Short mmCIF file of C-alpha atoms in Angstrom, two decimals:
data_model
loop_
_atom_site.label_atom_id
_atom_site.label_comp_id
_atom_site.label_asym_id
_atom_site.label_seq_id
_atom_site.Cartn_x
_atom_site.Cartn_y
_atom_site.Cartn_z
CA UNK A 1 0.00 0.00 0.00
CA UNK A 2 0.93 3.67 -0.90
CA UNK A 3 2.52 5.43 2.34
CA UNK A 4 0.10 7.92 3.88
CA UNK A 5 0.26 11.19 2.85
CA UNK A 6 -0.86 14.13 4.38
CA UNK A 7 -0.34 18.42 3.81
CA UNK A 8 -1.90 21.69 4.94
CA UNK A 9 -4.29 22.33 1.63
CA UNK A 10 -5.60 25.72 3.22
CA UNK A 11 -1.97 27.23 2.90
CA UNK A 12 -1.21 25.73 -0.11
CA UNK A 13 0.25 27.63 -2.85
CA UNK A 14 1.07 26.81 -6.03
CA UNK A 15 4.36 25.82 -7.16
CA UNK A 16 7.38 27.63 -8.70
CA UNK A 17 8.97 26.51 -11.84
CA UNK A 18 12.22 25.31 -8.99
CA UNK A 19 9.62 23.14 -7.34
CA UNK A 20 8.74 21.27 -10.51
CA UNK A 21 12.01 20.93 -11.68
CA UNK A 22 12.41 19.37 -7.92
CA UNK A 23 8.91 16.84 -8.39
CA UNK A 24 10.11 16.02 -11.70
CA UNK A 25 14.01 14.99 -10.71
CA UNK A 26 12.28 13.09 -7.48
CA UNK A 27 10.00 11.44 -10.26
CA UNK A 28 12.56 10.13 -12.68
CA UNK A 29 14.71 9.10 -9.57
CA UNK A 30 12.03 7.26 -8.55
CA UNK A 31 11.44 5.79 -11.91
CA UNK A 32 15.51 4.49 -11.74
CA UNK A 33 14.29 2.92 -8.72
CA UNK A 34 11.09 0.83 -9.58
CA UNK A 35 12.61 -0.23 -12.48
CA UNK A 36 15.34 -2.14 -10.85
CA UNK A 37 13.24 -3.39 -8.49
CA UNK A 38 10.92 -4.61 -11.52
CA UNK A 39 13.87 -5.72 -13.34
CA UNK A 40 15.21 -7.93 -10.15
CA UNK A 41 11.32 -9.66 -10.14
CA UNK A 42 10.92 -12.54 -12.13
CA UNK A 43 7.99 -14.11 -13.83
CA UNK A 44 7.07 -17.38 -13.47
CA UNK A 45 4.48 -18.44 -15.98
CA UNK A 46 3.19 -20.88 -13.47
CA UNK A 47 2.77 -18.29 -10.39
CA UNK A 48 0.09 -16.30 -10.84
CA UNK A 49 0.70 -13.89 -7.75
CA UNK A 50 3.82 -13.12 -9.49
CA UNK A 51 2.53 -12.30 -12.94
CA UNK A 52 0.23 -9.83 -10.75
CA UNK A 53 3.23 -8.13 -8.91
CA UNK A 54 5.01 -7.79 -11.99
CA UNK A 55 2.49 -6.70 -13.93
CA UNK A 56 1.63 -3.74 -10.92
CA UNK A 57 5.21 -2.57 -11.43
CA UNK A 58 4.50 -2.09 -15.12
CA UNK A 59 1.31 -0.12 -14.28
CA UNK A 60 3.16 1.90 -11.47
CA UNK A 61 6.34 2.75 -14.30
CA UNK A 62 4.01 4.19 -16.57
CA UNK A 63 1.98 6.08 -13.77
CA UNK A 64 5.45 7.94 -13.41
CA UNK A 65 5.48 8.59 -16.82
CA UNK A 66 2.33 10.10 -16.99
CA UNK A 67 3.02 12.19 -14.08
CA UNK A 68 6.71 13.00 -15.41
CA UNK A 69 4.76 14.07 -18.54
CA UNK A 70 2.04 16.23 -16.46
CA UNK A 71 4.56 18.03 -14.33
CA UNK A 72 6.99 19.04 -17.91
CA UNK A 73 3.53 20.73 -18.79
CA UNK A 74 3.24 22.14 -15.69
CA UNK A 75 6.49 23.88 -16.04
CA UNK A 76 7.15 24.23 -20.03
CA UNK A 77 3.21 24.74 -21.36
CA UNK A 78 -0.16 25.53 -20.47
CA UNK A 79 -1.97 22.96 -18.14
CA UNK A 80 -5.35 21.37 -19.34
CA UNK A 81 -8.17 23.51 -19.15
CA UNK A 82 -10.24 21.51 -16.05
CA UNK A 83 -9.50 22.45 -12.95
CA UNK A 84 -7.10 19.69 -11.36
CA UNK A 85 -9.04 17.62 -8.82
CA UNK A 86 -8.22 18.70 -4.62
CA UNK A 87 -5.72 16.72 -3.22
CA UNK A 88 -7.32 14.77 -0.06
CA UNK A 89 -5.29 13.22 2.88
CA UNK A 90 -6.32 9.81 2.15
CA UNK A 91 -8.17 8.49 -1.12
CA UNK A 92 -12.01 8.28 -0.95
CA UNK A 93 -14.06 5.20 -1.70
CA UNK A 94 -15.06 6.67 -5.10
CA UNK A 95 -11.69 8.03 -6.25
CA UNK A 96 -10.51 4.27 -5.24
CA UNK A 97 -13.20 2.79 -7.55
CA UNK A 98 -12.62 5.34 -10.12
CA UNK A 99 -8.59 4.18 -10.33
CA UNK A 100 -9.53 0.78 -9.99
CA UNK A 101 -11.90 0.81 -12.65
CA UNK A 102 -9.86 2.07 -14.90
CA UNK A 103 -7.44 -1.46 -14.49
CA UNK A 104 -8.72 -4.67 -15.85
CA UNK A 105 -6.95 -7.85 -16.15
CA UNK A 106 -7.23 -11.10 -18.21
CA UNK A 107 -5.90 -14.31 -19.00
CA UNK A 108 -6.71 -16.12 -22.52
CA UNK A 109 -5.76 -19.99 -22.32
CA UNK A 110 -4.20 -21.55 -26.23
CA UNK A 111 -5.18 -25.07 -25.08
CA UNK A 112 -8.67 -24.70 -24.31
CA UNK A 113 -9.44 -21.89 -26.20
CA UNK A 114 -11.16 -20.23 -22.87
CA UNK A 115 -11.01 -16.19 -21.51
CA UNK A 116 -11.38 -15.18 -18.02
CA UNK A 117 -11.63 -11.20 -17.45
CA UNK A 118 -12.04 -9.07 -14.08
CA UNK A 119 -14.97 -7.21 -13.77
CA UNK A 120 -12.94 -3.97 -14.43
CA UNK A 121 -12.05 -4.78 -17.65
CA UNK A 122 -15.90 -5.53 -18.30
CA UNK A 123 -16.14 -1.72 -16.85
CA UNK A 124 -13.46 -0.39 -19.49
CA UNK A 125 -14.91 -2.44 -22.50
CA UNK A 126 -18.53 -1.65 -21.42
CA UNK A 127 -19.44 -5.24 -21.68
CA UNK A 128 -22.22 -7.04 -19.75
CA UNK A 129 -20.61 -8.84 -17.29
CA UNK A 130 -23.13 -11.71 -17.49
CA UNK A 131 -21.88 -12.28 -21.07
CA UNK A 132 -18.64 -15.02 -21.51
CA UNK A 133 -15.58 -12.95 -22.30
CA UNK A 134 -13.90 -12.56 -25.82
CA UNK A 135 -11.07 -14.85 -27.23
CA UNK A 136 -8.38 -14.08 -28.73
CA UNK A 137 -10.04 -14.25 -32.08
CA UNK A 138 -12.82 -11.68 -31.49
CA UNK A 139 -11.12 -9.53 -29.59
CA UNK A 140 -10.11 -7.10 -32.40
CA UNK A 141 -13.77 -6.90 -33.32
CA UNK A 142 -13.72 -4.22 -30.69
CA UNK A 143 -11.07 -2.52 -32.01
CA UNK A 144 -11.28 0.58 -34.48
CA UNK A 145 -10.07 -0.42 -38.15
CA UNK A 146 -6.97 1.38 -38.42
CA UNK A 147 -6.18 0.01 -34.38
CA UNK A 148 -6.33 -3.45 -35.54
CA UNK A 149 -3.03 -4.58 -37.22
CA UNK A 150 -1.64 -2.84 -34.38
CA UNK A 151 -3.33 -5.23 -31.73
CA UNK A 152 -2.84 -8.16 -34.15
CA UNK A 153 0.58 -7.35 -34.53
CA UNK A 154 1.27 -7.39 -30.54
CA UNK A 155 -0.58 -10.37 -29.59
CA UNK A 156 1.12 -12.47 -32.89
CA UNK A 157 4.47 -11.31 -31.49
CA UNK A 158 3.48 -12.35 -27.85
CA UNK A 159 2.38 -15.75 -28.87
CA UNK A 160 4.95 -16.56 -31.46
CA UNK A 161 8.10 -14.75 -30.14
CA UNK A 162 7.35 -14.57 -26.60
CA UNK A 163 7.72 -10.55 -26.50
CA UNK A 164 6.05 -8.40 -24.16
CA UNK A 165 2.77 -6.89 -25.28
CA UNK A 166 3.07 -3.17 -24.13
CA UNK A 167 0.97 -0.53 -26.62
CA UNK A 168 -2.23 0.90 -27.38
CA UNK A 169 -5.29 0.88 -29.14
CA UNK A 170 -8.98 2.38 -29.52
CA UNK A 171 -11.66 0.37 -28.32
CA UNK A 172 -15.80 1.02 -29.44
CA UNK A 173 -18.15 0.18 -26.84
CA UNK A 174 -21.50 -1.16 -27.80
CA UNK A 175 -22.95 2.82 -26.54
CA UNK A 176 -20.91 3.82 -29.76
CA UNK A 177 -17.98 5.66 -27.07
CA UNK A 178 -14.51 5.51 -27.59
CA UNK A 179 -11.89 4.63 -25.46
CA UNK A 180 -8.36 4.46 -25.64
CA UNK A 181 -6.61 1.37 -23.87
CA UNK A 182 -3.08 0.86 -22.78
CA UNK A 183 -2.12 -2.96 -22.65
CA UNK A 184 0.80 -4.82 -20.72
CA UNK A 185 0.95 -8.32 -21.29
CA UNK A 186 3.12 -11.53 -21.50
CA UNK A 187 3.38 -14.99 -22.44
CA UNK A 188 2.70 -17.86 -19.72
CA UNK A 189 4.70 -20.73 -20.73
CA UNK A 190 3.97 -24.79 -19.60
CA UNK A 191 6.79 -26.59 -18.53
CA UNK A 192 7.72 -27.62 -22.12
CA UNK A 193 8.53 -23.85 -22.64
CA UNK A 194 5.70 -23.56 -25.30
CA UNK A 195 2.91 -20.66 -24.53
CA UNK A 196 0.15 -21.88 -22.79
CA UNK A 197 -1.64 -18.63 -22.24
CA UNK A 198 -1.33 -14.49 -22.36
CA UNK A 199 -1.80 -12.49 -19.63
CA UNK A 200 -2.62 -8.98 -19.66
CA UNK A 201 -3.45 -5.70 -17.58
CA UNK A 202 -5.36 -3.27 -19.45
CA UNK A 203 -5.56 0.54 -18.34
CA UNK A 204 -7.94 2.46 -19.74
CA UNK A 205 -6.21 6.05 -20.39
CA UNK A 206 -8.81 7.68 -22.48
CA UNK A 207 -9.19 10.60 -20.28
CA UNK A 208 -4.98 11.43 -19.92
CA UNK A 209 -4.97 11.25 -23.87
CA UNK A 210 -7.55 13.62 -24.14
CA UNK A 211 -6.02 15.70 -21.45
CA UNK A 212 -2.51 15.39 -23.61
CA UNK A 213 -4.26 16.21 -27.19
CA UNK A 214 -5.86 19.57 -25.47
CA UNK A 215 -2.39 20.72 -23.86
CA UNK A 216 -0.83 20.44 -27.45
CA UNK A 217 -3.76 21.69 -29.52
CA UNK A 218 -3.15 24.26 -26.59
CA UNK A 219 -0.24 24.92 -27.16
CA UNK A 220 -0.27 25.12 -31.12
CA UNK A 221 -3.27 27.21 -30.93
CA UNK A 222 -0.20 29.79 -29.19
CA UNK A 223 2.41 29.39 -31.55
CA UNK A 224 -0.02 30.42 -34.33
CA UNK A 225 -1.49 33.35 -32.06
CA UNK A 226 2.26 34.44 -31.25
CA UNK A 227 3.02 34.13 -35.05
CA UNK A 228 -0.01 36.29 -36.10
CA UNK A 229 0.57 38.72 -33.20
CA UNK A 230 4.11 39.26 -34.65
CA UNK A 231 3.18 39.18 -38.09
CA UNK A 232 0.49 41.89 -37.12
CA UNK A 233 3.22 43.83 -35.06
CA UNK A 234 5.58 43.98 -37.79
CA UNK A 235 3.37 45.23 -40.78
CA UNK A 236 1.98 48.09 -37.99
CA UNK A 237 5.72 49.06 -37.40
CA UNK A 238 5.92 49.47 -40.96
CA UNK A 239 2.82 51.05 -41.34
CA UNK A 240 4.00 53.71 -38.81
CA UNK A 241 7.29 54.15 -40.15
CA UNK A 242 5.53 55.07 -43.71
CA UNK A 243 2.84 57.35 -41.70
CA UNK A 244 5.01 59.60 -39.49
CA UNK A 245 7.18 62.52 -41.27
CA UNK A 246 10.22 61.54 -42.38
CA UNK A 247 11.92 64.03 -40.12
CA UNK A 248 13.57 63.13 -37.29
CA UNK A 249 15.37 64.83 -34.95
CA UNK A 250 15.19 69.11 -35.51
CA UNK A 251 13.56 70.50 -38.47
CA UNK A 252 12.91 74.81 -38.87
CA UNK A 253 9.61 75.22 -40.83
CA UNK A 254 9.41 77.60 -43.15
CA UNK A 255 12.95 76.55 -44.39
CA UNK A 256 13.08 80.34 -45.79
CA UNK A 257 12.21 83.72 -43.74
CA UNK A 258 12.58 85.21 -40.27
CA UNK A 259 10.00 84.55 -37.69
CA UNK A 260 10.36 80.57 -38.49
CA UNK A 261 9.49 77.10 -35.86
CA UNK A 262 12.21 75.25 -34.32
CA UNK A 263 10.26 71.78 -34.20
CA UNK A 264 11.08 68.73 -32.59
CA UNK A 265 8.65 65.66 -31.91
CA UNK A 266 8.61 62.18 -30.68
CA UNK A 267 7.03 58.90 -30.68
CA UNK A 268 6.50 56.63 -27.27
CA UNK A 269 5.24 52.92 -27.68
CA UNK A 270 2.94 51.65 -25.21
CA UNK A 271 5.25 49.95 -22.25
CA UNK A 272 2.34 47.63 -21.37
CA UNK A 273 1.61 46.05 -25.19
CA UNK A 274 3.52 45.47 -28.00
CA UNK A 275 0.48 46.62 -30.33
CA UNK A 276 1.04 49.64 -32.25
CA UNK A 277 -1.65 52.20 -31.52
CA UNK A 278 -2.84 55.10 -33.67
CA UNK A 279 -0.89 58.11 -32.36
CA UNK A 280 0.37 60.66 -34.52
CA UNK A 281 2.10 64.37 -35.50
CA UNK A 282 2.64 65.86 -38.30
CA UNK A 283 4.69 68.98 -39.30
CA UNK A 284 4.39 70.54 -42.67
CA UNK A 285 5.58 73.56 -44.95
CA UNK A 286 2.34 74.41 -46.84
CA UNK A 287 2.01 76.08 -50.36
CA UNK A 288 1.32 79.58 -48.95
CA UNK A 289 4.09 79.60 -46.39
CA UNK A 290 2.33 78.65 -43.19
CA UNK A 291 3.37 75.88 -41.75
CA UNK A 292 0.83 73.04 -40.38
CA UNK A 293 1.27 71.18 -37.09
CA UNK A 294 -1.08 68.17 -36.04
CA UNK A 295 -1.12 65.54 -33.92
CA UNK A 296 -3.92 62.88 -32.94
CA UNK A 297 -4.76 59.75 -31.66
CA UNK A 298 -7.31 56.85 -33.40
CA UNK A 299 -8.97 54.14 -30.91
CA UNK A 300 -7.48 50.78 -31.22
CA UNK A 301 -4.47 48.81 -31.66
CA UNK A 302 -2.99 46.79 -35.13
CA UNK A 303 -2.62 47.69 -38.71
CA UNK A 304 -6.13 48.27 -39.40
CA UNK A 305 -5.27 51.33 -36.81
CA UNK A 306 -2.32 52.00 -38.78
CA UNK A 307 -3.73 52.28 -42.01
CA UNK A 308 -6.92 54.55 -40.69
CA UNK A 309 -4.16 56.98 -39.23
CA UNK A 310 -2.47 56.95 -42.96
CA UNK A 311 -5.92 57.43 -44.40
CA UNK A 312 -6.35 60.89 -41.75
CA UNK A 313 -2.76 61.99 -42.07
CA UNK A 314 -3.21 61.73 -46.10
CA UNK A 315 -6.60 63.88 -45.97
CA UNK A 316 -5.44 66.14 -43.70
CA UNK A 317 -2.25 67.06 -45.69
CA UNK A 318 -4.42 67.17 -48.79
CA UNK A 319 -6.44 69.20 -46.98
CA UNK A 320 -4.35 71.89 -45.52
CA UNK A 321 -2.27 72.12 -49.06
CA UNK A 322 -5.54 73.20 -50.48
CA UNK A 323 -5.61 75.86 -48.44
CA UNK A 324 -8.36 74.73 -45.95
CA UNK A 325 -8.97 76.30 -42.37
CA UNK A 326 -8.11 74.33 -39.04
CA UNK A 327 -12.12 74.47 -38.74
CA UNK A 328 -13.86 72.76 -41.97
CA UNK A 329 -10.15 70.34 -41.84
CA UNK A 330 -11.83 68.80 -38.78
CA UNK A 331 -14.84 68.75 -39.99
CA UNK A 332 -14.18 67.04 -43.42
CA UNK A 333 -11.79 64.38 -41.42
CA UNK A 334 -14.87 63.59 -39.20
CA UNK A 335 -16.77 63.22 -42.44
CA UNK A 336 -14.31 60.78 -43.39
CA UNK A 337 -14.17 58.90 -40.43
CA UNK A 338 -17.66 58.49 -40.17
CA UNK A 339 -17.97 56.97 -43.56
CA UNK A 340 -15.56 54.21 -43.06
CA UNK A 341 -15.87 49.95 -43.30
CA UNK A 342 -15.00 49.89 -39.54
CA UNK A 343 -16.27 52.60 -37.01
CA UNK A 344 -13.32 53.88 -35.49
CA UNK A 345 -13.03 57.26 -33.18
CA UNK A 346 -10.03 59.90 -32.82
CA UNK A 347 -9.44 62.98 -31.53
CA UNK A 348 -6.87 65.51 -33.05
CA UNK A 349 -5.60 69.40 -32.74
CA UNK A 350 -4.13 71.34 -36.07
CA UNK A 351 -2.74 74.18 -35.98
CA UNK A 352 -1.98 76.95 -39.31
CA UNK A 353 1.08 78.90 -38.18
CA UNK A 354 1.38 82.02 -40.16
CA UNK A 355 4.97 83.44 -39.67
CA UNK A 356 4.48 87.01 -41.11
CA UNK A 357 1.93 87.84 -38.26
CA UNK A 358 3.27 84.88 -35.75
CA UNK A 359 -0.29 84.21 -35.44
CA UNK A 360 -1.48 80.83 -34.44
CA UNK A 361 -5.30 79.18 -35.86
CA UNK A 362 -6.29 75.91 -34.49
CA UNK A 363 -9.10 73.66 -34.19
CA UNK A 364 -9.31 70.30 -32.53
CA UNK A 365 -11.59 67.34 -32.13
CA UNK A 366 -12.29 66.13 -28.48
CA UNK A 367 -8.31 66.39 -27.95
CA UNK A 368 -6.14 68.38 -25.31
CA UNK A 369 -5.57 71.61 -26.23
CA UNK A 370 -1.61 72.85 -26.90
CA UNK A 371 0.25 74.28 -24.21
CA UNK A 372 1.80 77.67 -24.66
CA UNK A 373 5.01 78.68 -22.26
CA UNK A 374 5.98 81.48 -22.44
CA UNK A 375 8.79 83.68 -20.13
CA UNK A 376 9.12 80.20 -17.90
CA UNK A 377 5.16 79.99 -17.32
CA UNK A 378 2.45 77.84 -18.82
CA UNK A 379 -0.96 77.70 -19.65
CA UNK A 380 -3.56 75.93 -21.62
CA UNK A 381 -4.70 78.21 -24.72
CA UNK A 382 -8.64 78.52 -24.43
CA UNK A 383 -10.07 75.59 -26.70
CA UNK A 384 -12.78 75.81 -29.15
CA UNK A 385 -16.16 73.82 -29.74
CA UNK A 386 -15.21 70.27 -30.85
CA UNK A 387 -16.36 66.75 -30.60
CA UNK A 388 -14.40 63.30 -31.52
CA UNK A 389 -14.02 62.71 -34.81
CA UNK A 390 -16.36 60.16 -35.98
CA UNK A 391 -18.83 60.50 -33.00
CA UNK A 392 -21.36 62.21 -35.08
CA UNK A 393 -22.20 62.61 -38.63
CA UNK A 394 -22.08 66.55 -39.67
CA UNK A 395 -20.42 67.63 -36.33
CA UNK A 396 -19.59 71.69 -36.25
CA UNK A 397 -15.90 72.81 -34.98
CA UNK A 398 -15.13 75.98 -34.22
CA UNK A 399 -11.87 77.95 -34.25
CA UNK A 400 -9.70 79.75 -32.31
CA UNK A 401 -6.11 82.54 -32.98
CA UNK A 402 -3.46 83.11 -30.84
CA UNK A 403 -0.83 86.03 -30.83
CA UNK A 404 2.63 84.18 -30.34
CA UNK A 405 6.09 85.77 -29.45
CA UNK A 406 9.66 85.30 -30.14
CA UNK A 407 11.12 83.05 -27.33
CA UNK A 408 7.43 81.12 -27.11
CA UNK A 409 7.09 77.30 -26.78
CA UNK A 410 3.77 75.41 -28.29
CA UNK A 411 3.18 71.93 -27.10
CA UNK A 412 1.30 69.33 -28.57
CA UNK A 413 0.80 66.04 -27.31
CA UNK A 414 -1.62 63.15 -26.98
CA UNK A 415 -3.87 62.38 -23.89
CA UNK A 416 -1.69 59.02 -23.01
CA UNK A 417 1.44 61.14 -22.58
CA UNK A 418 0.91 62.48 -19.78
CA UNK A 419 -1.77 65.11 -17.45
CA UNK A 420 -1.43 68.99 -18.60
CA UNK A 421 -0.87 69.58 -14.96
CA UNK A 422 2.25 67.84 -15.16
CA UNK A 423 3.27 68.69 -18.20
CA UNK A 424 2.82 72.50 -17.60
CA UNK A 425 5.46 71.51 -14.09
CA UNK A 426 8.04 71.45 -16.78
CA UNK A 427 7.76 75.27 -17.19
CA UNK A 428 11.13 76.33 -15.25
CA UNK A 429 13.29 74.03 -16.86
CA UNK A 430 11.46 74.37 -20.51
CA UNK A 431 12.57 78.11 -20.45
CA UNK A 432 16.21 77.21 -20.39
CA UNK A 433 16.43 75.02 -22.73
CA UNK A 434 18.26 76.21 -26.09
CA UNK A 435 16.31 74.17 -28.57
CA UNK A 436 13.14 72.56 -29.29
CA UNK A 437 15.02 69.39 -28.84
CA UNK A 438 15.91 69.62 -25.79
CA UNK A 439 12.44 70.18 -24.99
CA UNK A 440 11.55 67.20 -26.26
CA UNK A 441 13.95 65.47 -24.49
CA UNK A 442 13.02 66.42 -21.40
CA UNK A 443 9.27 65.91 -21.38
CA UNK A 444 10.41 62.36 -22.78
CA UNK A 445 12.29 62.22 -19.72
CA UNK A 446 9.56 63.08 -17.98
CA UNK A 447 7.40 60.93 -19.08
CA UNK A 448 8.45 57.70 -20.56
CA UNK A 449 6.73 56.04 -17.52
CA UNK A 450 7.50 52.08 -17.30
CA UNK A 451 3.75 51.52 -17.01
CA UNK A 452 1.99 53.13 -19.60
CA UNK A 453 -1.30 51.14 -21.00
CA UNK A 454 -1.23 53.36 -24.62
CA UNK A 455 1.35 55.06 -26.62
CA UNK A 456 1.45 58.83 -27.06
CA UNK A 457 2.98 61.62 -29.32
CA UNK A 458 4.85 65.09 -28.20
CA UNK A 459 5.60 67.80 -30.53
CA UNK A 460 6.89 70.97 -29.37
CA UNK A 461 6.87 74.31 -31.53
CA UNK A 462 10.02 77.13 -30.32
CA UNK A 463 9.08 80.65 -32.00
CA UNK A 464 12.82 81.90 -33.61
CA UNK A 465 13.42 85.20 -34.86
#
């Protein structure tokens, strides 16, 4: 009999990946060791009690290889779906039956031509017990077509050569169920050293098969998830590399004239996902000599994301060459949203910068408004009527100017970056910095917080002479 075992379930916790590794070396140690014990037992054809020891140490090796098995999933994959069954101190009458139901045993004798089977292996065969066990000969009528040269295969080489039966095969019971049985078995020879009879344990292991075919459909239904996630991930990187400006670093818009915009912007991925959201800006020298600024933020995450936030950032571009106001931009763009395959929602601020008058027109779409600092203060510029793009059909947006002066800084950023609160903190040390860079720099400093759930977009505007 087992030993008894006993542990404090109410404190339990569950195990690390060193504890495994621990259960699984005590496993395969103990594996070493019932082996040798098996291999020092020997079977005496004429000794029934010894077939039946033998025989249990079979059963027990391949117990440990089951559980050696479960506890590499454990550690390397994810476990079975069903919740694992509570340990109890001491096995209960039904878990007994259940484990002993699941091992049948039976002996077919050559000479007379005669079966005998335990009443378990009625259980796992779903046979009436009142009805005379199978021979040799019909036993494969309860096999499954392709099973059968298998089983005919073992039990030939058993009777003919002597071998060990050890293998597998699917069984249909007369409810029309399927079950898959595991079979140990071995010659019993007379005294001549011909077989007389076979003897064989049967285990039915229907349920640990199943249990094996989820973890690996499990486990490939992953691999193809991780391979479409980084398929996806890689074609929205690209995306986003062919959406934002080709600028990086400083860039002076207009390239000609006094009065011009030191600009400097920068991306930041979500820390929390490796999906690339729909953040953008945009800075851009239009026909006229204004220069455009944008930035703006679609819902979602993927390259369906990505190629709505090319779709907005080619409008708006369009757009604004034409010569269109900050005002009827957002409205057309929420026009445009709204008439898309898939729904989607953004917000967004642009900005016309006329450098002549250094005078500032802007519109925006449910988004934060920019953040002017001027002589080492900040504040946020008063924002005008305007809902998310793509909330309503026909939505209004009004408009709004703003007088700008040598020496200010315009910031534009996305809502994920950070709180205007915070951002406006950055005042002092804004005011000393020599570029709009360095600006940049330091709000990414600032900002590029470990555990942020979305990306988010800065762009900061430094009024030259």
């Amino acid at each position: 009999m087992p030993p008894h075992v006993s542990a404090d379930h109410s404190a339990a916790q569950p195990p690390g990946r060193g504890s495994v590794d621990a259960l699984i070396t005590q496993t395969r140690r103990l594996k070493g060791d019932m082996d040798a014990v098996r291999q020092d037992t020997r079977s005496d054809g004429a000794d029934p009690q010894g077939r039946w020891q033998r025989a249990l140490y079979d059963l027990a090796l391949h117990q440990l290889d089951d559980l050696d098995a479960h506890l590499a999933q454990l550690r390397d994959g994810p476990p079975p779906e069903p919740a694992a069954e509570p340990v109890s101190a001491a096995p209960t009458a039904s878990r007994r039956e259940s484990l002993h139901s699941r091992v049948g045993s039976a002996e077919w004798n050559l000479l007379t031509d005669e079966a005998v089977w335990s009443a378990e292996l009625y259980a796992i065969l779903g046979r009436d017990p009142a009805t005379a066990p199978l021979t040799l000969d019909e036993l494969p009528s309860l096999v499954l077509d392709e099973d059968r040269p298998k089983l005919t295969t073992m039990v030939t080489d058993c009777l003919i050569d002597a071998r060990p039966i050890d293998g597998e095969f699917r069984v249909v019971r007369p409810d029309g169920g399927n079950r898959t049985v595991h079979m140990m078995g071995e010659p019993v020879l007379d005294s001549d050293g011909g077989t007389a009879s076979m003897w064989a344990v049967l285990r039915d292991v229907s349920e640990l098969r199943r249990s094996q075919h989820a973890v690996r459909e499990s486990r490939d239904s992953l691999q193809r998830q991780r391979h479409r996630a980084q398929t996806e991930h890689r074609l929205a990187v690209e995306l986003r590399e062919a959406v934002l400006p080709p600028w990086r670093g400083s860039l002076r818009l207009p390239y000609q004239g006094p009065r011009s915009l030191d600009l400097a912007a920068h991306y930041l991925p979500a820390a929390t996902t490796s999906q690339i959201g729909g953040d953008w800006y945009d800075a851009l020298e239009l026909s006229d000599g204004q220069t455009l600024l944008s930035v703006g933020d679609l819902t979602g995450h993927g390259p369906s994301v990505a190629s709505h936030t090319a779709m907005m950032l080619g409008a708006l571009r369009g757009m604004a060459m034409a010569g269109t106001r900050p005002a009827q931009l957002m409205a057309w763009l929420n026009q445009l949203l709204d008439a898309t395959v898939q729904p989607a929602l953004g917000s967004a601020v642009c900005c016309r910068y006329r450098p002549e008058t250094r005078t500032l027109t802007w519109a925006q779409a449910g988004h934060p408004a920019p953040l002017l600092f001027r002589d080492g203060t900040g504040r946020r510029l008063d924002a005008p009527e305007g809902v998310l793009l793509g909330a309503t059909a026909r939505a209004a947006y009004g408009q709004a100017e703003q007088r700008l002066e040598e020496g200010d800084l315009l910031l534009l950023h996305t809502d994920a970056l950070a709180p205007a609160d915070r951002l406006l903190g950055l005042a002092p040390r804004l005011h000393g910095a020599r570029t709009a860079q360095d600006c940049v720099r330091m709000v990414v400093e600032e900002c590029d917080e470990s555990e942020r759930a979305d990306d988010a977009c800065v762009l900061v505007a430094r009024v030259t002479r």
